[in-house]
Amino acid sequence: MNREQIISDIVSLYENCPYPAPAVHRRGKPHTTVDFSKIGESDKTARDEYYMRCALDLAAASLEFGEVPVGAVMVRGGKIVAADFNGRESEKNALYHAEVAVIGKTCRAMGGWRLPGCELYVTLEPCIMCTGAIFQARVPRLIFGAADPKAGFFGGIANACDMPLNHKINVKSGVLAEEASRLLEEFFTKKR
């Protein structure tokens, strides 16, 4: 089975999220906000875990391609816009991190480089390259699983949110972190 078919099959399992989607408000072009004010904390947590499970399934699928198991999902208005997993080895491309691939797919799907109202779910804390792409695409909300103390840029080696950048991101970390960490640990144990 090819990469895109595997991704499509996994995404189809998560198409109908049973938890309420946040409202997406236009504050004037191009500014858009993701409003969780009408969603209870338990529904918000359950929703974040739901989409993170999709990202974890994608990460697990990447093992078939010999990739470091990292998956990413972009959600807008309760719908998955794009999903992917790492592809540096299989695609022979240093830029093919899951987050960058998903941002590229979402830009194509939405017809622009700004991604207002989107939420990015990723199994591993983004590196500096992916962090740059997240800021450049103006992603308003990032949810990640496992922390990356050696390369992460949302608390690992630095925190991009502390920098005087022109865009602010709402970041939630540690969602299903144990599962994401275990997948990575098993991968690297087998590699050694």
GROMACS .gro file of C-alpha atoms in nm:
model
  192
    1MET     CA    1   0.000   0.000   0.000
    2ASN     CA    2   0.130   0.347  -0.079
    3ARG     CA    3   0.181   0.633   0.162
    4GLU     CA    4  -0.120   0.843   0.058
    5GLN     CA    5  -0.355   0.544   0.076
    6ILE     CA    6  -0.239   0.461   0.429
    7ILE     CA    7  -0.289   0.823   0.535
    8SER     CA    8  -0.634   0.833   0.376
    9ASP     CA    9  -0.737   0.508   0.547
   10ILE     CA   10  -0.628   0.634   0.888
   11VAL     CA   11  -0.795   0.974   0.845
   12SER     CA   12  -1.121   0.808   0.742
   13LEU     CA   13  -1.135   0.642   1.085
   14TYR     CA   14  -1.136   0.987   1.248
   15GLU     CA   15  -1.369   1.181   1.017
   16ASN     CA   16  -1.660   1.204   1.259
   17CYS     CA   17  -1.529   1.347   1.584
   18PRO     CA   18  -1.794   1.299   1.855
   19TYR     CA   19  -1.678   1.607   2.047
   20PRO     CA   20  -1.787   1.965   1.976
   21ALA     CA   21  -1.572   2.176   1.747
   22PRO     CA   22  -1.462   2.524   1.854
   23ALA     CA   23  -1.616   2.822   1.681
   24VAL     CA   24  -1.397   2.985   1.417
   25HIS     CA   25  -1.446   3.363   1.416
   26ARG     CA   26  -1.328   3.608   1.154
   27ARG     CA   27  -1.192   3.923   1.316
   28GLY     CA   28  -1.117   4.083   0.985
   29LYS     CA   29  -0.895   3.954   0.713
   30PRO     CA   30  -0.670   3.755   0.766
   31HIS     CA   31  -0.718   3.730   1.145
   32THR     CA   32  -0.922   3.437   1.268
   33THR     CA   33  -0.960   3.299   1.616
   34VAL     CA   34  -1.042   2.955   1.748
   35ASP     CA   35  -1.296   3.004   2.028
   36PHE     CA   36  -1.329   2.728   2.288
   37SER     CA   37  -1.541   2.936   2.527
   38LYS     CA   38  -1.856   2.732   2.468
   39ILE     CA   39  -1.684   2.393   2.506
   40GLY     CA   40  -1.635   2.240   2.848
   41GLU     CA   41  -1.287   2.148   2.968
   42SER     CA   42  -1.358   1.772   2.961
   43ASP     CA   43  -1.487   1.790   2.601
   44LYS     CA   44  -1.183   1.998   2.503
   45THR     CA   45  -0.947   1.740   2.654
   46ALA     CA   46  -1.134   1.447   2.497
   47ARG     CA   47  -1.131   1.623   2.159
   48ASP     CA   48  -0.756   1.689   2.179
   49GLU     CA   49  -0.695   1.325   2.268
   50TYR     CA   50  -0.919   1.210   1.980
   51TYR     CA   51  -0.716   1.396   1.718
   52MET     CA   52  -0.387   1.307   1.885
   53ARG     CA   53  -0.484   0.939   1.851
   54CYS     CA   54  -0.514   0.998   1.478
   55ALA     CA   55  -0.164   1.152   1.477
   56LEU     CA   56  -0.035   0.854   1.680
   57ASP     CA   57  -0.186   0.611   1.428
   58LEU     CA   58  -0.009   0.801   1.151
   59ALA     CA   59   0.317   0.791   1.347
   60ALA     CA   60   0.283   0.414   1.389
   61ALA     CA   61   0.218   0.377   1.015
   62SER     CA   62   0.543   0.561   0.940
   63LEU     CA   63   0.737   0.270   1.089
   64GLU     CA   64   0.655   0.067   0.778
   65PHE     CA   65   0.862   0.320   0.583
   66GLY     CA   66   1.154   0.323   0.828
   67GLU     CA   67   1.068   0.672   0.948
   68VAL     CA   68   1.105   0.824   1.293
   69PRO     CA   69   0.745   0.782   1.416
   70VAL     CA   70   0.599   1.131   1.414
   71GLY     CA   71   0.250   1.203   1.285
   72ALA     CA   72   0.062   1.529   1.236
   73VAL     CA   73  -0.298   1.628   1.173
   74MET     CA   74  -0.442   1.971   1.086
   75VAL     CA   75  -0.799   2.032   1.197
   76ARG     CA   76  -1.027   2.326   1.118
   77GLY     CA   77  -1.386   2.361   1.231
   78GLY     CA   78  -1.402   2.001   1.348
   79LYS     CA   79  -1.279   1.855   1.018
   80ILE     CA   80  -0.939   1.708   0.932
   81VAL     CA   81  -0.796   1.923   0.655
   82ALA     CA   82  -0.464   1.737   0.615
   83ALA     CA   83  -0.261   1.460   0.775
   84ASP     CA   84   0.083   1.306   0.722
   85PHE     CA   85   0.381   1.145   0.889
   86ASN     CA   86   0.757   1.191   0.864
   87GLY     CA   87   0.902   1.117   0.523
   88ARG     CA   88   1.269   1.215   0.536
   89GLU     CA   89   1.391   0.861   0.467
   90SER     CA   90   1.128   0.739   0.221
   91GLU     CA   91   1.103   1.070   0.033
   92LYS     CA   92   1.480   1.142   0.058
   93ASN     CA   93   1.399   1.496   0.169
   94ALA     CA   94   1.537   1.668   0.480
   95LEU     CA   95   1.235   1.901   0.486
   96TYR     CA   96   0.977   1.621   0.500
   97HIS     CA   97   0.885   1.649   0.867
   98ALA     CA   98   0.523   1.562   0.943
   99GLU     CA   99   0.437   1.919   1.045
  100VAL     CA  100   0.585   2.081   0.735
  101ALA     CA  101   0.411   1.827   0.510
  102VAL     CA  102   0.076   1.891   0.678
  103ILE     CA  103   0.117   2.267   0.660
  104GLY     CA  104   0.192   2.241   0.287
  105LYS     CA  105  -0.112   2.021   0.225
  106THR     CA  106  -0.334   2.254   0.429
  107CYS     CA  107  -0.213   2.561   0.238
  108ARG     CA  108  -0.305   2.388  -0.088
  109ALA     CA  109  -0.644   2.278   0.048
  110MET     CA  110  -0.731   2.623   0.186
  111GLY     CA  111  -0.585   2.815  -0.107
  112GLY     CA  112  -0.349   3.040   0.088
  113TRP     CA  113  -0.041   3.052   0.306
  114ARG     CA  114  -0.223   3.174   0.619
  115LEU     CA  115  -0.404   2.901   0.809
  116PRO     CA  116  -0.660   3.086   1.022
  117GLY     CA  117  -0.874   2.883   1.258
  118CYS     CA  118  -0.655   2.574   1.226
  119GLU     CA  119  -0.527   2.346   1.500
  120LEU     CA  120  -0.212   2.140   1.447
  121TYR     CA  121  -0.181   1.811   1.634
  122VAL     CA  122   0.163   1.652   1.633
  123THR     CA  123   0.302   1.361   1.832
  124LEU     CA  124   0.641   1.522   1.904
  125GLU     CA  125   0.733   1.875   2.005
  126PRO     CA  126   0.823   2.062   1.683
  127CYS     CA  127   1.187   2.137   1.598
  128ILE     CA  128   1.311   2.483   1.498
  129MET     CA  129   1.234   2.426   1.127
  130CYS     CA  130   0.878   2.313   1.196
  131THR     CA  131   0.830   2.591   1.450
  132GLY     CA  132   0.927   2.842   1.184
  133ALA     CA  133   0.673   2.692   0.944
  134ILE     CA  134   0.401   2.699   1.212
  135PHE     CA  135   0.465   3.068   1.279
  136GLN     CA  136   0.490   3.155   0.909
  137ALA     CA  137   0.157   2.983   0.837
  138ARG     CA  138  -0.002   3.170   1.131
  139VAL     CA  139  -0.135   2.849   1.287
  140PRO     CA  140  -0.328   2.972   1.592
  141ARG     CA  141  -0.320   2.653   1.801
  142LEU     CA  142  -0.061   2.377   1.844
  143ILE     CA  143  -0.118   2.057   2.041
  144PHE     CA  144   0.172   1.816   2.083
  145GLY     CA  145   0.241   1.492   2.266
  146ALA     CA  146   0.597   1.407   2.367
  147ALA     CA  147   0.846   1.675   2.465
  148ASP     CA  148   1.176   1.685   2.275
  149PRO     CA  149   1.448   1.811   2.511
  150LYS     CA  150   1.717   1.786   2.241
  151ALA     CA  151   1.548   1.964   1.951
  152GLY     CA  152   1.205   2.090   2.060
  153PHE     CA  153   1.133   2.458   2.019
  154PHE     CA  154   0.824   2.494   2.238
  155GLY     CA  155   1.000   2.430   2.569
  156GLY     CA  156   1.274   2.176   2.479
  157ILE     CA  157   1.587   2.374   2.395
  158ALA     CA  158   1.399   2.703   2.371
  159ASN     CA  159   1.044   2.833   2.370
  160ALA     CA  160   0.941   3.022   2.060
  161CYS     CA  161   0.638   3.160   2.245
  162ASP     CA  162   0.876   3.364   2.462
  163MET     CA  163   1.026   3.538   2.160
  164PRO     CA  164   0.898   3.875   2.033
  165LEU     CA  165   0.745   3.731   1.718
  166ASN     CA  166   0.457   3.886   1.525
  167HIS     CA  167   0.223   3.590   1.580
  168LYS     CA  168   0.105   3.428   1.901
  169ILE     CA  169   0.027   3.057   1.924
  170ASN     CA  170  -0.186   2.885   2.184
  171VAL     CA  171   0.019   2.576   2.277
  172LYS     CA  172  -0.094   2.267   2.465
  173SER     CA  173   0.171   2.005   2.540
  174GLY     CA  174   0.174   1.657   2.686
  175VAL     CA  175  -0.140   1.522   2.517
  176LEU     CA  176  -0.098   1.141   2.516
  177ALA     CA  177   0.271   1.206   2.575
  178GLU     CA  178   0.338   0.861   2.722
  179GLU     CA  179   0.208   0.684   2.412
  180ALA     CA  180   0.402   0.914   2.181
  181SER     CA  181   0.720   0.870   2.386
  182ARG     CA  182   0.683   0.493   2.395
  183LEU     CA  183   0.651   0.477   2.015
  184LEU     CA  184   0.970   0.681   1.977
  185GLU     CA  185   1.161   0.483   2.241
  186GLU     CA  186   1.070   0.150   2.077
  187PHE     CA  187   1.181   0.283   1.737
  188PHE     CA  188   1.519   0.403   1.862
  189THR     CA  189   1.576   0.088   2.071
  190LYS     CA  190   1.532  -0.125   1.757
  191LYS     CA  191   1.760   0.106   1.558
  192ARG     CA  192   2.047   0.059   1.806
   0.00000   0.00000   0.00000
